[in-house]
Short mmCIF file of C-alpha atoms in Angstrom, two decimals:
data_model
loop_
_atom_site.label_atom_id
_atom_site.label_comp_id
_atom_site.label_asym_id
_atom_site.label_seq_id
_atom_site.Cartn_x
_atom_site.Cartn_y
_atom_site.Cartn_z
CA MET A 1 28.93 2.97 12.12
CA ASN A 2 25.83 4.40 10.71
CA ALA A 3 22.60 2.61 10.02
CA VAL A 4 21.20 5.25 7.53
CA GLU A 5 22.99 8.00 5.70
CA LEU A 6 21.21 10.48 3.40
CA HIS A 7 23.45 12.72 1.46
CA ASN A 8 22.04 15.82 -0.30
CA LEU A 9 18.90 14.08 -1.10
CA LYS A 10 16.56 15.68 -3.50
CA LYS A 11 13.23 14.50 -4.81
CA SER A 12 10.78 16.03 -7.16
CA PHE A 13 7.60 14.35 -8.54
CA ASP A 14 6.97 16.93 -11.21
CA GLY A 15 10.26 17.04 -13.21
CA GLY A 16 12.03 19.50 -11.10
CA ASN A 17 9.50 22.27 -10.49
CA GLU A 18 8.93 21.54 -6.81
CA PHE A 19 11.13 19.54 -4.51
CA VAL A 20 9.57 17.42 -1.71
CA LEU A 21 13.03 16.74 -0.45
CA ASN A 22 15.47 19.56 -1.11
CA GLY A 23 19.00 18.64 -0.18
CA LEU A 24 18.33 16.51 2.85
CA ASN A 25 21.40 15.43 4.85
CA LEU A 26 20.80 12.97 7.71
CA THR A 27 22.90 10.42 9.61
CA ILE A 28 21.30 7.89 11.96
CA PRO A 29 23.90 6.05 14.03
CA LYS A 30 23.61 2.34 14.52
CA GLY A 31 21.79 1.36 17.76
CA SER A 32 20.10 4.67 18.23
CA LEU A 33 16.40 5.51 18.71
CA THR A 34 15.73 8.50 16.47
CA VAL A 35 12.40 10.28 16.18
CA ILE A 36 11.76 12.31 13.05
CA ILE A 37 9.14 14.99 13.65
CA GLY A 38 7.65 17.85 11.50
CA TYR A 39 4.57 19.35 10.26
CA SER A 40 2.47 17.53 7.69
CA GLY A 41 3.92 17.79 4.01
CA THR A 42 7.50 18.36 5.23
CA GLY A 43 8.65 15.16 3.47
CA LYS A 44 8.84 12.68 6.33
CA SER A 45 7.00 9.82 4.56
CA VAL A 46 8.88 10.51 1.18
CA MET A 47 12.19 10.32 3.19
CA LEU A 48 10.97 7.05 4.72
CA LYS A 49 10.27 5.60 1.31
CA HIS A 50 13.76 6.56 0.12
CA ILE A 51 15.30 4.64 3.02
CA LEU A 52 13.27 1.64 2.15
CA GLY A 53 14.24 1.85 -1.44
CA LEU A 54 10.59 2.22 -2.58
CA ILE A 55 11.37 5.58 -4.32
CA LYS A 56 14.38 6.52 -6.42
CA PRO A 57 15.85 10.07 -5.50
CA THR A 58 16.12 12.64 -8.17
CA SER A 59 19.59 13.24 -6.87
CA GLY A 60 21.72 12.37 -3.77
CA LYS A 61 22.76 9.34 -2.10
CA VAL A 62 20.93 6.85 0.20
CA SER A 63 23.14 4.56 2.24
CA VAL A 64 21.46 1.83 4.42
CA LEU A 65 23.67 -0.34 6.52
CA GLU A 66 26.75 1.05 4.83
CA LYS A 67 25.38 0.07 1.36
CA ASP A 68 24.55 2.53 -1.39
CA LEU A 69 21.03 1.67 -2.24
CA TRP A 70 20.95 2.71 -5.93
CA GLN A 71 24.25 1.02 -6.70
CA MET A 72 22.68 -2.30 -5.92
CA SER A 73 20.54 -4.57 -8.05
CA ASP A 74 16.85 -5.07 -7.44
CA GLN A 75 17.63 -8.53 -6.08
CA GLN A 76 20.13 -7.02 -3.65
CA ILE A 77 17.71 -4.36 -2.48
CA MET A 78 15.15 -7.04 -1.87
CA GLN A 79 17.66 -8.94 0.23
CA LEU A 80 18.56 -5.80 2.09
CA ARG A 81 15.02 -5.13 3.00
CA THR A 82 14.91 -8.40 4.93
CA LYS A 83 17.22 -6.56 7.47
CA VAL A 84 14.60 -3.75 7.83
CA GLY A 85 11.32 -4.22 9.77
CA VAL A 86 8.55 -1.74 9.21
CA LEU A 87 5.49 -1.02 11.34
CA PHE A 88 2.94 0.85 9.04
CA GLN A 89 0.68 3.48 10.11
CA HIS A 90 -2.26 1.14 9.94
CA ALA A 91 -0.28 -2.00 10.44
CA ALA A 92 -0.90 -3.16 6.84
CA LEU A 93 -1.75 -6.80 8.00
CA PHE A 94 -2.86 -9.24 5.29
CA ASP A 95 -6.55 -9.40 5.84
CA ASP A 96 -6.92 -12.93 4.47
CA GLN A 97 -4.51 -14.32 6.83
CA THR A 98 -4.77 -15.00 10.63
CA VAL A 99 -2.63 -13.24 13.27
CA ILE A 100 -0.14 -16.21 13.38
CA GLU A 101 -0.07 -16.61 9.56
CA ASN A 102 0.82 -12.77 9.22
CA VAL A 103 3.82 -13.17 11.44
CA CYS A 104 4.80 -16.59 9.90
CA PHE A 105 4.72 -14.97 6.38
CA PRO A 106 8.13 -13.26 6.25
CA LEU A 107 9.74 -16.28 7.96
CA SER A 108 8.24 -18.76 5.50
CA GLU A 109 9.37 -16.51 2.52
CA HIS A 110 13.06 -15.90 3.71
CA ARG A 111 13.79 -18.88 6.07
CA ARG A 112 12.76 -21.58 3.65
CA THR A 113 15.03 -24.13 5.25
CA LYS A 114 13.13 -23.86 8.66
CA LYS A 115 10.38 -26.44 9.22
CA ILE A 116 6.75 -25.10 9.62
CA ASP A 117 6.75 -25.98 13.43
CA GLU A 118 9.92 -24.02 13.99
CA ILE A 119 8.48 -20.90 12.06
CA LYS A 120 5.27 -21.10 14.11
CA GLU A 121 7.30 -21.32 17.33
CA ILE A 122 9.37 -18.23 16.44
CA SER A 123 6.22 -16.41 15.42
CA ALA A 124 4.48 -17.20 18.64
CA LYS A 125 7.40 -15.93 20.67
CA LYS A 126 7.42 -12.72 18.65
CA LEU A 127 3.59 -12.24 19.24
CA ILE A 128 4.01 -13.00 22.96
CA ILE A 129 6.86 -10.38 23.41
CA SER A 130 4.59 -7.89 21.50
CA GLY A 131 1.80 -8.50 24.05
CA ILE A 132 -0.49 -10.72 22.00
CA GLU A 133 -2.02 -13.66 23.93
CA GLU A 134 -2.31 -17.06 22.42
CA LYS A 135 -6.01 -16.93 22.30
CA HIS A 136 -5.78 -14.19 19.67
CA PHE A 137 -3.38 -16.19 17.40
CA HIS A 138 -6.05 -17.58 15.10
CA LYS A 139 -8.23 -14.44 14.78
CA LEU A 140 -8.31 -12.39 11.55
CA PRO A 141 -6.96 -8.92 11.67
CA SER A 142 -10.57 -7.56 11.25
CA GLU A 143 -11.38 -9.14 14.58
CA LEU A 144 -8.68 -7.15 16.50
CA SER A 145 -8.71 -3.64 18.03
CA GLY A 146 -6.45 -0.90 16.51
CA GLY A 147 -3.91 -1.38 19.37
CA MET A 148 -3.73 -5.11 18.99
CA ARG A 149 -3.22 -4.75 15.25
CA LYS A 150 -0.25 -2.52 15.83
CA ARG A 151 1.20 -5.16 18.20
CA VAL A 152 0.68 -7.85 15.56
CA GLY A 153 2.30 -5.47 12.98
CA LEU A 154 5.21 -4.99 15.35
CA ALA A 155 5.50 -8.83 15.84
CA ARG A 156 5.68 -9.22 12.04
CA ALA A 157 8.28 -6.44 11.74
CA LEU A 158 10.37 -8.24 14.35
CA ALA A 159 9.93 -11.70 12.73
CA LEU A 160 13.20 -11.63 10.75
CA ASP A 161 15.24 -10.07 13.60
CA PRO A 162 15.88 -6.90 11.62
CA GLU A 163 18.84 -4.57 12.22
CA ILE A 164 16.77 -1.46 11.55
CA LEU A 165 13.11 -1.06 12.73
CA ILE A 166 10.94 1.67 11.19
CA TYR A 167 7.79 2.94 12.65
CA ASP A 168 5.62 5.01 10.37
CA GLU A 169 3.32 7.28 12.45
CA PRO A 170 2.72 4.46 15.01
CA THR A 171 0.26 6.44 17.12
CA THR A 172 -1.78 8.24 14.63
CA GLY A 173 -5.54 7.73 15.21
CA LEU A 174 -5.02 6.03 18.59
CA ASP A 175 -6.60 7.31 21.91
CA PRO A 176 -4.17 8.68 24.53
CA ILE A 177 -3.93 5.49 26.49
CA LEU A 178 -3.25 3.32 23.41
CA THR A 179 -0.68 5.94 22.28
CA GLU A 180 1.16 5.59 25.49
CA MET A 181 0.94 1.85 25.38
CA VAL A 182 2.42 1.84 21.73
CA ASP A 183 5.22 4.31 22.75
CA ASP A 184 6.12 2.07 25.70
CA LEU A 185 6.15 -0.91 23.43
CA ILE A 186 8.57 0.76 21.01
CA HIS A 187 10.74 1.82 23.88
CA GLU A 188 10.69 -1.77 25.42
CA THR A 189 11.44 -3.27 22.12
CA HIS A 190 14.43 -0.90 21.55
CA MET A 191 15.85 -1.55 24.96
CA ARG A 192 15.42 -5.29 24.75
CA GLU A 193 17.53 -5.23 21.54
CA GLU A 194 19.76 -2.36 22.57
CA GLY A 195 22.76 -1.90 20.57
CA ARG A 196 21.72 -4.29 17.83
CA VAL A 197 18.62 -2.63 16.59
CA THR A 198 18.29 0.96 15.18
CA SER A 199 14.79 2.37 15.73
CA ILE A 200 13.41 5.18 13.49
CA ILE A 201 10.12 6.63 14.33
CA VAL A 202 8.31 8.98 12.03
CA SER A 203 5.81 10.95 14.04
CA HIS A 204 4.27 14.37 14.66
CA ASP A 205 3.62 13.48 18.33
CA LEU A 206 6.19 15.74 20.02
CA MET A 207 5.60 14.42 23.57
CA ALA A 208 6.14 10.88 22.41
CA ALA A 209 9.31 12.08 20.84
CA PHE A 210 10.47 13.62 24.12
CA ARG A 211 9.53 10.60 26.09
CA ILE A 212 11.13 7.82 24.17
CA GLY A 213 13.50 9.46 21.70
CA GLN A 214 17.24 9.69 22.21
CA HIS A 215 17.73 11.72 19.12
CA ILE A 216 15.22 13.92 17.49
CA VAL A 217 15.25 15.30 14.03
CA MET A 218 12.87 17.99 12.85
CA LEU A 219 12.17 18.34 9.06
CA ASP A 220 11.00 21.38 7.27
CA LYS A 221 10.55 22.07 3.59
CA GLY A 222 12.40 18.90 2.72
CA LYS A 223 15.40 19.65 4.78
CA VAL A 224 16.66 19.03 8.33
CA LEU A 225 15.62 22.03 10.34
CA HIS A 226 17.08 20.95 13.62
CA SER A 227 18.48 17.75 15.10
CA GLY A 228 19.71 16.86 18.54
CA LYS A 229 18.81 15.51 21.98
CA PRO A 230 15.37 16.15 23.39
CA GLU A 231 16.71 18.86 25.73
CA ASP A 232 18.30 20.65 22.82
CA PHE A 233 14.80 21.22 21.39
CA LEU A 234 13.35 22.66 24.53
CA ASN A 235 16.25 25.24 24.50
CA SER A 236 16.23 25.87 20.79
CA ASP A 237 16.26 29.46 19.36
CA ILE A 238 14.80 28.53 15.91
CA ALA A 239 11.33 30.12 15.65
CA LEU A 240 9.68 27.11 13.93
CA VAL A 241 11.06 24.65 16.48
CA LYS A 242 9.96 26.84 19.34
CA LYS A 243 6.35 27.09 17.84
CA PHE A 244 6.23 23.22 17.25
CA VAL A 245 7.43 22.70 20.97
CA GLU A 246 5.05 25.09 22.47
CA LYS A 247 2.07 23.79 20.50
CA GLY A 248 3.01 20.19 21.27
CA ILE A 249 3.34 21.11 25.11
CA LYS A 250 0.03 23.04 25.03
CA LYS A 251 -1.82 20.14 23.33
CA LYS A 252 -0.55 17.72 25.96
CA MET B 1 -27.88 31.92 -45.13
CA SER B 2 -28.84 34.14 -42.23
CA ILE B 3 -26.48 35.02 -39.31
CA GLY B 4 -28.72 32.98 -37.04
CA SER B 5 -28.59 29.84 -38.92
CA GLU B 6 -24.76 30.12 -39.35
CA LYS B 7 -24.43 30.23 -35.62
CA ILE B 8 -26.58 27.11 -35.15
CA GLU B 9 -24.47 25.49 -37.93
CA SER B 10 -21.19 26.40 -36.23
CA LYS B 11 -22.44 25.15 -32.87
CA LYS B 12 -23.48 21.83 -34.46
CA VAL B 13 -19.98 21.62 -35.97
CA SER B 14 -18.25 22.39 -32.66
CA ARG B 15 -20.42 19.79 -30.98
CA PHE B 16 -19.54 17.25 -33.60
CA GLU B 17 -15.84 18.17 -33.27
CA LYS B 18 -16.13 17.69 -29.48
CA ALA B 19 -17.71 14.35 -29.87
CA VAL B 20 -15.09 13.22 -32.41
CA ASN B 21 -12.25 14.57 -30.27
CA SER B 22 -13.58 12.75 -27.11
CA LEU B 23 -13.92 9.49 -29.24
CA PHE B 24 -10.35 9.96 -30.39
CA ASP B 25 -9.18 10.72 -26.84
CA TYR B 26 -10.94 7.50 -25.70
CA ILE B 27 -9.26 5.45 -28.45
CA ASN B 28 -5.90 7.03 -27.68
CA GLY B 29 -6.30 6.37 -23.99
CA LEU B 30 -7.17 2.84 -24.61
CA ILE B 31 -4.02 2.31 -26.85
CA CYS B 32 -1.78 3.77 -24.23
CA GLU B 33 -3.46 1.71 -21.55
CA CYS B 34 -2.83 -1.47 -23.77
CA GLY B 35 0.85 -0.51 -23.91
CA VAL B 36 1.29 -0.01 -20.20
CA THR B 37 -0.70 -3.16 -19.61
CA MET B 38 1.54 -5.15 -21.94
CA ILE B 39 4.71 -3.97 -20.08
CA PHE B 40 2.96 -4.94 -16.71
CA LEU B 41 2.12 -8.30 -18.29
CA MET B 42 5.74 -8.81 -19.46
CA SER B 43 7.07 -8.16 -15.86
CA SER B 44 4.54 -10.73 -14.61
CA PHE B 45 5.88 -13.19 -17.18
CA ARG B 46 9.41 -12.64 -15.99
CA ALA B 47 8.25 -12.98 -12.39
CA MET B 48 6.63 -16.40 -13.21
CA PHE B 49 10.07 -18.03 -13.64
CA GLN B 50 11.64 -16.50 -10.58
CA LYS B 51 12.22 -18.35 -7.33
CA PRO B 52 10.33 -19.27 -5.00
CA SER B 53 7.66 -21.07 -7.05
CA ARG B 54 4.14 -20.21 -6.19
CA TYR B 55 2.19 -23.49 -6.93
CA THR B 56 -0.06 -23.14 -3.94
CA GLU B 57 -1.05 -19.68 -4.97
CA VAL B 58 -1.66 -20.81 -8.53
CA LEU B 59 -3.92 -23.68 -7.48
CA LYS B 60 -5.85 -21.36 -4.99
CA HIS B 61 -6.53 -18.93 -7.84
CA VAL B 62 -7.40 -21.82 -10.31
CA GLU B 63 -9.97 -22.95 -7.76
CA PHE B 64 -11.43 -19.35 -7.55
CA ILE B 65 -11.42 -18.53 -11.22
CA GLY B 66 -12.24 -22.02 -12.60
CA ASN B 67 -14.14 -24.12 -9.94
CA GLN B 68 -16.20 -21.20 -8.53
CA SER B 69 -17.36 -20.12 -12.02
CA LEU B 70 -18.73 -23.56 -12.96
CA LEU B 71 -22.24 -22.93 -11.76
CA ILE B 72 -22.68 -19.53 -13.53
CA ILE B 73 -21.00 -20.86 -16.74
CA ALA B 74 -23.30 -23.98 -16.74
CA LEU B 75 -26.51 -21.86 -16.27
CA THR B 76 -25.47 -19.36 -18.98
CA SER B 77 -24.31 -21.88 -21.52
CA ALA B 78 -27.41 -24.21 -21.19
CA PHE B 79 -29.73 -21.29 -21.86
CA THR B 80 -27.47 -19.84 -24.66
CA GLY B 81 -27.42 -23.15 -26.28
CA MET B 82 -31.17 -23.64 -26.22
CA ALA B 83 -32.09 -20.01 -27.24
CA MET B 84 -29.72 -20.23 -30.09
CA SER B 85 -30.93 -23.61 -31.18
CA PHE B 86 -34.67 -22.43 -31.20
CA GLN B 87 -33.83 -19.30 -33.35
CA ILE B 88 -31.81 -21.22 -35.77
CA TYR B 89 -34.58 -24.06 -35.94
CA LEU B 90 -37.20 -21.32 -36.70
CA GLY B 91 -35.05 -19.96 -39.49
CA PHE B 92 -33.92 -23.23 -41.03
CA SER B 93 -37.40 -24.70 -40.91
CA LEU B 94 -38.46 -22.14 -43.56
CA VAL B 95 -35.99 -23.71 -46.02
CA ASN B 96 -36.42 -27.25 -44.83
CA ALA B 97 -32.88 -27.47 -43.48
CA THR B 98 -33.55 -28.27 -39.88
CA ASN B 99 -31.17 -31.20 -39.94
CA LEU B 100 -28.34 -28.51 -40.01
CA VAL B 101 -29.43 -26.95 -36.67
CA GLY B 102 -26.99 -29.07 -34.75
CA PRO B 103 -23.80 -28.28 -36.67
CA THR B 104 -24.75 -24.57 -37.08
CA VAL B 105 -25.22 -24.23 -33.35
CA GLY B 106 -21.99 -26.36 -32.75
CA LEU B 107 -19.85 -24.12 -34.98
CA GLY B 108 -21.34 -20.93 -33.54
CA ILE B 109 -20.78 -22.11 -29.84
CA THR B 110 -17.32 -23.68 -30.26
CA ARG B 111 -15.81 -20.96 -32.39
CA GLU B 112 -17.37 -17.75 -31.21
CA LEU B 113 -20.00 -17.76 -28.39
CA GLY B 114 -18.24 -20.24 -26.06
CA PRO B 115 -14.93 -18.40 -25.76
CA VAL B 116 -16.53 -14.86 -25.91
CA LEU B 117 -19.31 -15.49 -23.38
CA THR B 118 -16.91 -17.37 -21.06
CA GLY B 119 -14.43 -14.59 -21.41
CA LEU B 120 -17.10 -11.96 -20.58
CA ILE B 121 -18.57 -13.80 -17.59
CA VAL B 122 -15.24 -14.71 -16.05
CA ALA B 123 -13.80 -11.23 -16.60
CA ALA B 124 -16.87 -9.73 -14.79
CA ARG B 125 -16.76 -12.26 -11.81
CA ALA B 126 -13.13 -13.15 -11.37
CA GLY B 127 -11.56 -10.05 -12.98
CA GLY B 128 -13.62 -7.77 -11.03
CA ALA B 129 -12.68 -9.71 -7.83
CA MET B 130 -8.90 -9.53 -8.80
CA ALA B 131 -8.98 -5.79 -9.28
CA ALA B 132 -10.90 -5.05 -6.14
CA ARG B 133 -8.62 -7.31 -4.06
CA LEU B 134 -5.43 -5.86 -5.39
CA GLY B 135 -6.89 -2.38 -5.24
CA THR B 136 -7.75 -2.85 -1.58
CA MET B 137 -4.38 -4.29 -0.78
CA ARG B 138 -2.68 -1.20 -2.59
CA VAL B 139 -4.70 1.33 -0.50
CA THR B 140 -4.20 -0.45 2.75
CA GLU B 141 -0.45 -0.55 2.19
CA GLN B 142 -0.49 -4.41 2.07
CA ILE B 143 1.45 -4.29 -1.24
CA ASP B 144 4.00 -1.92 0.22
CA ALA B 145 4.33 -4.22 3.27
CA LEU B 146 5.07 -7.08 0.81
CA GLU B 147 7.74 -4.98 -0.81
CA VAL B 148 9.51 -3.94 2.37
CA MET B 149 9.53 -7.55 3.55
CA GLY B 150 11.64 -8.36 0.43
CA VAL B 151 8.81 -10.12 -1.43
CA ASN B 152 8.18 -9.20 -5.12
CA PRO B 153 4.43 -8.27 -5.12
CA ILE B 154 4.21 -8.87 -8.93
CA GLN B 155 5.63 -12.45 -8.37
CA TYR B 156 3.40 -13.12 -5.42
CA LEU B 157 0.22 -11.47 -6.37
CA VAL B 158 -0.01 -10.98 -10.11
CA ALA B 159 1.84 -13.93 -11.78
CA PRO B 160 -0.17 -16.67 -10.00
CA ARG B 161 -3.39 -14.90 -11.07
CA VAL B 162 -2.32 -14.57 -14.72
CA ILE B 163 -1.29 -18.37 -14.81
CA ALA B 164 -4.45 -19.34 -13.21
CA ALA B 165 -6.58 -17.49 -15.64
CA LEU B 166 -4.49 -18.85 -18.53
CA ILE B 167 -5.11 -22.43 -17.18
CA SER B 168 -8.84 -21.98 -16.16
CA MET B 169 -10.23 -20.35 -19.24
CA PRO B 170 -9.74 -23.06 -21.85
CA LEU B 171 -11.13 -25.51 -19.30
CA LEU B 172 -14.23 -23.37 -18.64
CA CYS B 173 -14.63 -22.76 -22.32
CA GLY B 174 -14.62 -26.55 -22.98
CA PHE B 175 -17.28 -26.91 -20.25
CA PHE B 176 -19.32 -24.08 -21.68
CA ASP B 177 -19.22 -25.86 -25.23
CA PHE B 178 -20.33 -29.13 -23.65
CA ILE B 179 -23.27 -27.74 -21.60
CA ALA B 180 -24.35 -25.43 -24.51
CA MET B 181 -24.50 -28.49 -26.86
CA THR B 182 -26.29 -30.52 -24.18
CA GLY B 183 -28.79 -27.76 -24.04
CA SER B 184 -29.06 -27.72 -27.76
CA TYR B 185 -29.57 -31.51 -27.86
CA PHE B 186 -32.27 -31.27 -25.22
CA LEU B 187 -34.22 -28.59 -27.17
CA CYS B 188 -33.86 -29.97 -30.70
CA VAL B 189 -34.33 -33.70 -29.94
CA GLN B 190 -36.44 -33.80 -26.77
CA VAL B 191 -38.60 -30.65 -27.25
CA LEU B 192 -38.78 -29.89 -31.08
CA GLY B 193 -38.61 -33.57 -32.02
CA LEU B 194 -35.63 -33.61 -34.48
CA ASP B 195 -34.08 -36.99 -35.26
CA GLU B 196 -31.48 -37.79 -32.64
CA GLY B 197 -29.23 -39.75 -35.20
CA VAL B 198 -29.34 -36.91 -37.72
CA PHE B 199 -28.51 -34.40 -35.06
CA PHE B 200 -25.37 -36.21 -34.04
CA ASP B 201 -24.40 -37.23 -37.51
CA LYS B 202 -24.52 -33.89 -38.89
CA ILE B 203 -22.49 -32.47 -36.00
CA GLN B 204 -19.89 -35.07 -36.62
CA LEU B 205 -19.90 -34.34 -40.26
CA TRP B 206 -19.50 -30.56 -39.92
CA LEU B 207 -17.75 -29.97 -36.67
CA ASN B 208 -14.00 -30.59 -36.56
CA PRO B 209 -11.78 -30.86 -33.60
CA ARG B 210 -9.94 -27.81 -34.91
CA ASP B 211 -13.11 -25.79 -34.43
CA ILE B 212 -13.20 -26.58 -30.78
CA ASN B 213 -9.33 -25.94 -30.54
CA GLU B 214 -10.00 -22.49 -32.05
CA GLY B 215 -12.36 -21.61 -29.24
CA LEU B 216 -9.97 -23.01 -26.54
CA ILE B 217 -7.04 -20.92 -27.86
CA LYS B 218 -9.23 -17.85 -27.93
CA ALA B 219 -10.33 -18.45 -24.46
CA ALA B 220 -6.74 -18.74 -23.16
CA VAL B 221 -6.01 -15.35 -24.83
CA PHE B 222 -9.07 -13.81 -23.29
CA GLY B 223 -8.02 -15.15 -19.90
CA LEU B 224 -4.58 -13.54 -20.36
CA VAL B 225 -6.31 -10.20 -21.37
CA PHE B 226 -8.70 -9.95 -18.55
CA ALA B 227 -6.13 -11.14 -15.85
CA ALA B 228 -3.57 -8.60 -17.12
CA VAL B 229 -6.00 -5.74 -17.41
CA CYS B 230 -7.78 -6.31 -14.05
CA THR B 231 -4.50 -7.09 -12.09
CA HIS B 232 -2.81 -3.96 -13.65
CA LYS B 233 -5.78 -1.71 -12.75
CA GLY B 234 -5.96 -3.07 -9.12
CA TYR B 235 -2.22 -2.98 -8.66
CA ASN B 236 -1.93 0.67 -9.58
CA THR B 237 -5.01 1.89 -7.65
CA LYS B 238 -4.82 5.40 -6.20
CA GLY B 239 -6.93 6.90 -3.52
CA GLY B 240 -9.21 5.11 -1.07
CA ALA B 241 -12.48 3.31 -1.55
CA LYS B 242 -13.30 5.50 -4.52
CA GLY B 243 -10.10 4.49 -6.20
CA VAL B 244 -10.89 0.77 -5.68
CA GLY B 245 -14.29 1.32 -7.18
CA GLU B 246 -12.84 2.96 -10.21
CA ALA B 247 -10.19 0.31 -10.69
CA THR B 248 -12.77 -2.49 -10.47
CA ASN B 249 -15.08 -0.69 -12.86
CA LYS B 250 -12.40 0.14 -15.48
CA GLY B 251 -10.72 -3.20 -15.15
CA VAL B 252 -14.03 -5.00 -16.03
CA VAL B 253 -15.14 -2.62 -18.73
CA ASN B 254 -11.78 -2.55 -20.50
CA SER B 255 -11.52 -6.30 -20.22
CA MET B 256 -14.93 -6.80 -21.89
CA VAL B 257 -14.19 -4.32 -24.71
CA LEU B 258 -10.81 -5.77 -25.36
CA ILE B 259 -12.25 -9.38 -25.34
CA ILE B 260 -14.86 -8.48 -28.00
CA ALA B 261 -12.39 -6.60 -30.20
CA ILE B 262 -9.59 -9.23 -29.94
CA ASN B 263 -12.25 -12.01 -30.84
CA PHE B 264 -13.00 -10.12 -34.01
CA VAL B 265 -9.29 -9.77 -34.90
CA MET B 266 -8.49 -13.45 -33.95
CA THR B 267 -11.36 -14.68 -36.07
CA ASN B 268 -10.13 -12.87 -39.09
CA ILE B 269 -6.54 -13.98 -38.56
CA ILE B 270 -7.63 -17.56 -38.14
CA ARG B 271 -9.91 -17.40 -41.35
CA PHE B 272 -6.99 -15.86 -43.22
CA PHE B 273 -4.69 -18.71 -42.22
CA ASP B 274 -7.50 -21.19 -43.12
CA VAL B 275 -7.67 -19.73 -46.82
CA LEU B 276 -3.90 -19.59 -47.04
CA LEU B 277 -3.55 -23.23 -46.05
CA GLU B 278 -6.29 -24.29 -48.54
CA ARG B 279 -4.42 -22.58 -51.39
CA LEU B 280 -1.17 -24.24 -50.49
#
C-alpha cells in the first residue's frame, strides 16, 4: 500500500510557459522514511504543497492514502488533512497561544467529544515525547529557542496521531548540534511509530538524508532525477547526483 | 506658433495624459479590488454558518474592536460635538437662530459625522491591527498551518472578525452620538449660556429616531467594509515584513476612501427614498 502517489504531475504558475513540476512520478510506500533532496528551485516545496492539497496541479494525479485528492470535495480534503501532520520550516506556531495551547489546538478542533482535561493530558504526553519539559508548557513561542520551537511543532504535528508526517526543511537555519538533535528526533519518532507512520522529509541536507533516510529521492527540474537507498546514491553514475553527493560530503 | 512652444505644449499634453491615465488606473484598480474583496466577503459569509461555531472568537474580537475603542471614540466625539456646536453657534447667532444649534448638531452628528468618524477611527485602529495580524500569520506560515490541520482559515480567522465588526460598529456609533451630544450640551448650555429647556425641546422636535437609525445602519455597513478590506489585504499578504506593512497601509487607506465614498452614496439613496415615501 502506498501513502503517496504522484502520477505525471505538472504544475505551471504562468499559464504553461514554464513548468515547476514537469511530469513528476513518485511513489512513497506506507511506513517508509523518505527523504526528498535537491537543489533550491527544483520544485520540492511545490511538490509538498500538492501532497497537502494546498495547490491544484495543472495536470496529473495526486493520491494520498489511496485517495485521489482532486476527486474529493473541500470538506473531504479537510478531513484527509487531519491524517497528515506537518512540521513547518519555522515551526509556524501560533504566536498568541502558549506551548500547550498550540498542541491542544488540533485536538480541540477535531476531537470535540473529548473533555478539555483529556485533551491537555494527550498534549502534555506529546510534548514530553518530543522533549519539552513541563516547565515550558505555559511559555509563548517567542520565549523559546529555535530547537525547542521545532520540538513543539513536532508535538503539534503528532497531536492527531497522523498516518503521514511531513517535515519541511526541518533543519534549515539550525546550528550543527541542533541539526543532529532534530534529525535524531525525526528518526526516533519514526522508529517509535514504525509501520504505522510514513515520514516524508524535504531537505537539502545530504548528510542527514544518508543518516536517517531509508529511501532517498532527488528532484531536478521538476522531475525525479534519482531514487533509491542511500548506498545507491553513493554509487550513482548520474553527474548531477555525483556532484550533489561530493559537495554534501565536502561540506560535512 | 514656434517649434519650441509646440514642444512645450506636447510635453504638457503628455503629462496631462499620464496624470489622467494614472488616475484611471487607480480607479480601475480600486474597482477590481472591490470585486475581489466582495468575493472574499461572500466566502466569509458562507463560512459563518459552517460548523463548528466560533462564539468565543467573535466575543474576543468584539472586545478588541468595540471595548478597546471606547476611550478614543469618547475623546474624539466629545471634542467633535463641542467644536461643531461652537461653529454653528457662531453662524446662527448672526441670524438670531441659536435655539436651532442643538438640533443642527444632532442631525449632523447622528446622520453623518457619527458613523463616518467612527468608521474612520475604528478602521485605522482595529482594521490596521486586523490586516497586520493576518499578514504576519500569512508570512510566518501560521495560516498554512491552520489549513493543513484541517481548519478552514476563513472560518476561523476572517468570519469572526467580520461578525465582530458588524456588531461593534453600530454600538460604537451610538456611543459616539451620545458623547458628542453631551459635549454639545456642555458647550451650548454650560459655556455659551443657551437655555437648557430650549436646547432639549428643539432637539426633540427636529431629531427623529430614524435619523439615529440611519447613522447606525451606516456604521454597520462601514464595519463590514473595513473588516472585509483589511482582512482580505492581510489574508493575501505576500513577502515578509515589507508585505505586512504594505497590506496594513493599503487596507487602512482603501477602507477610509471606501467609507467616505459609500457614505455619500448611502446618504443619497436614503434621501431618495425619503422623497419617494413623502410623495406616496
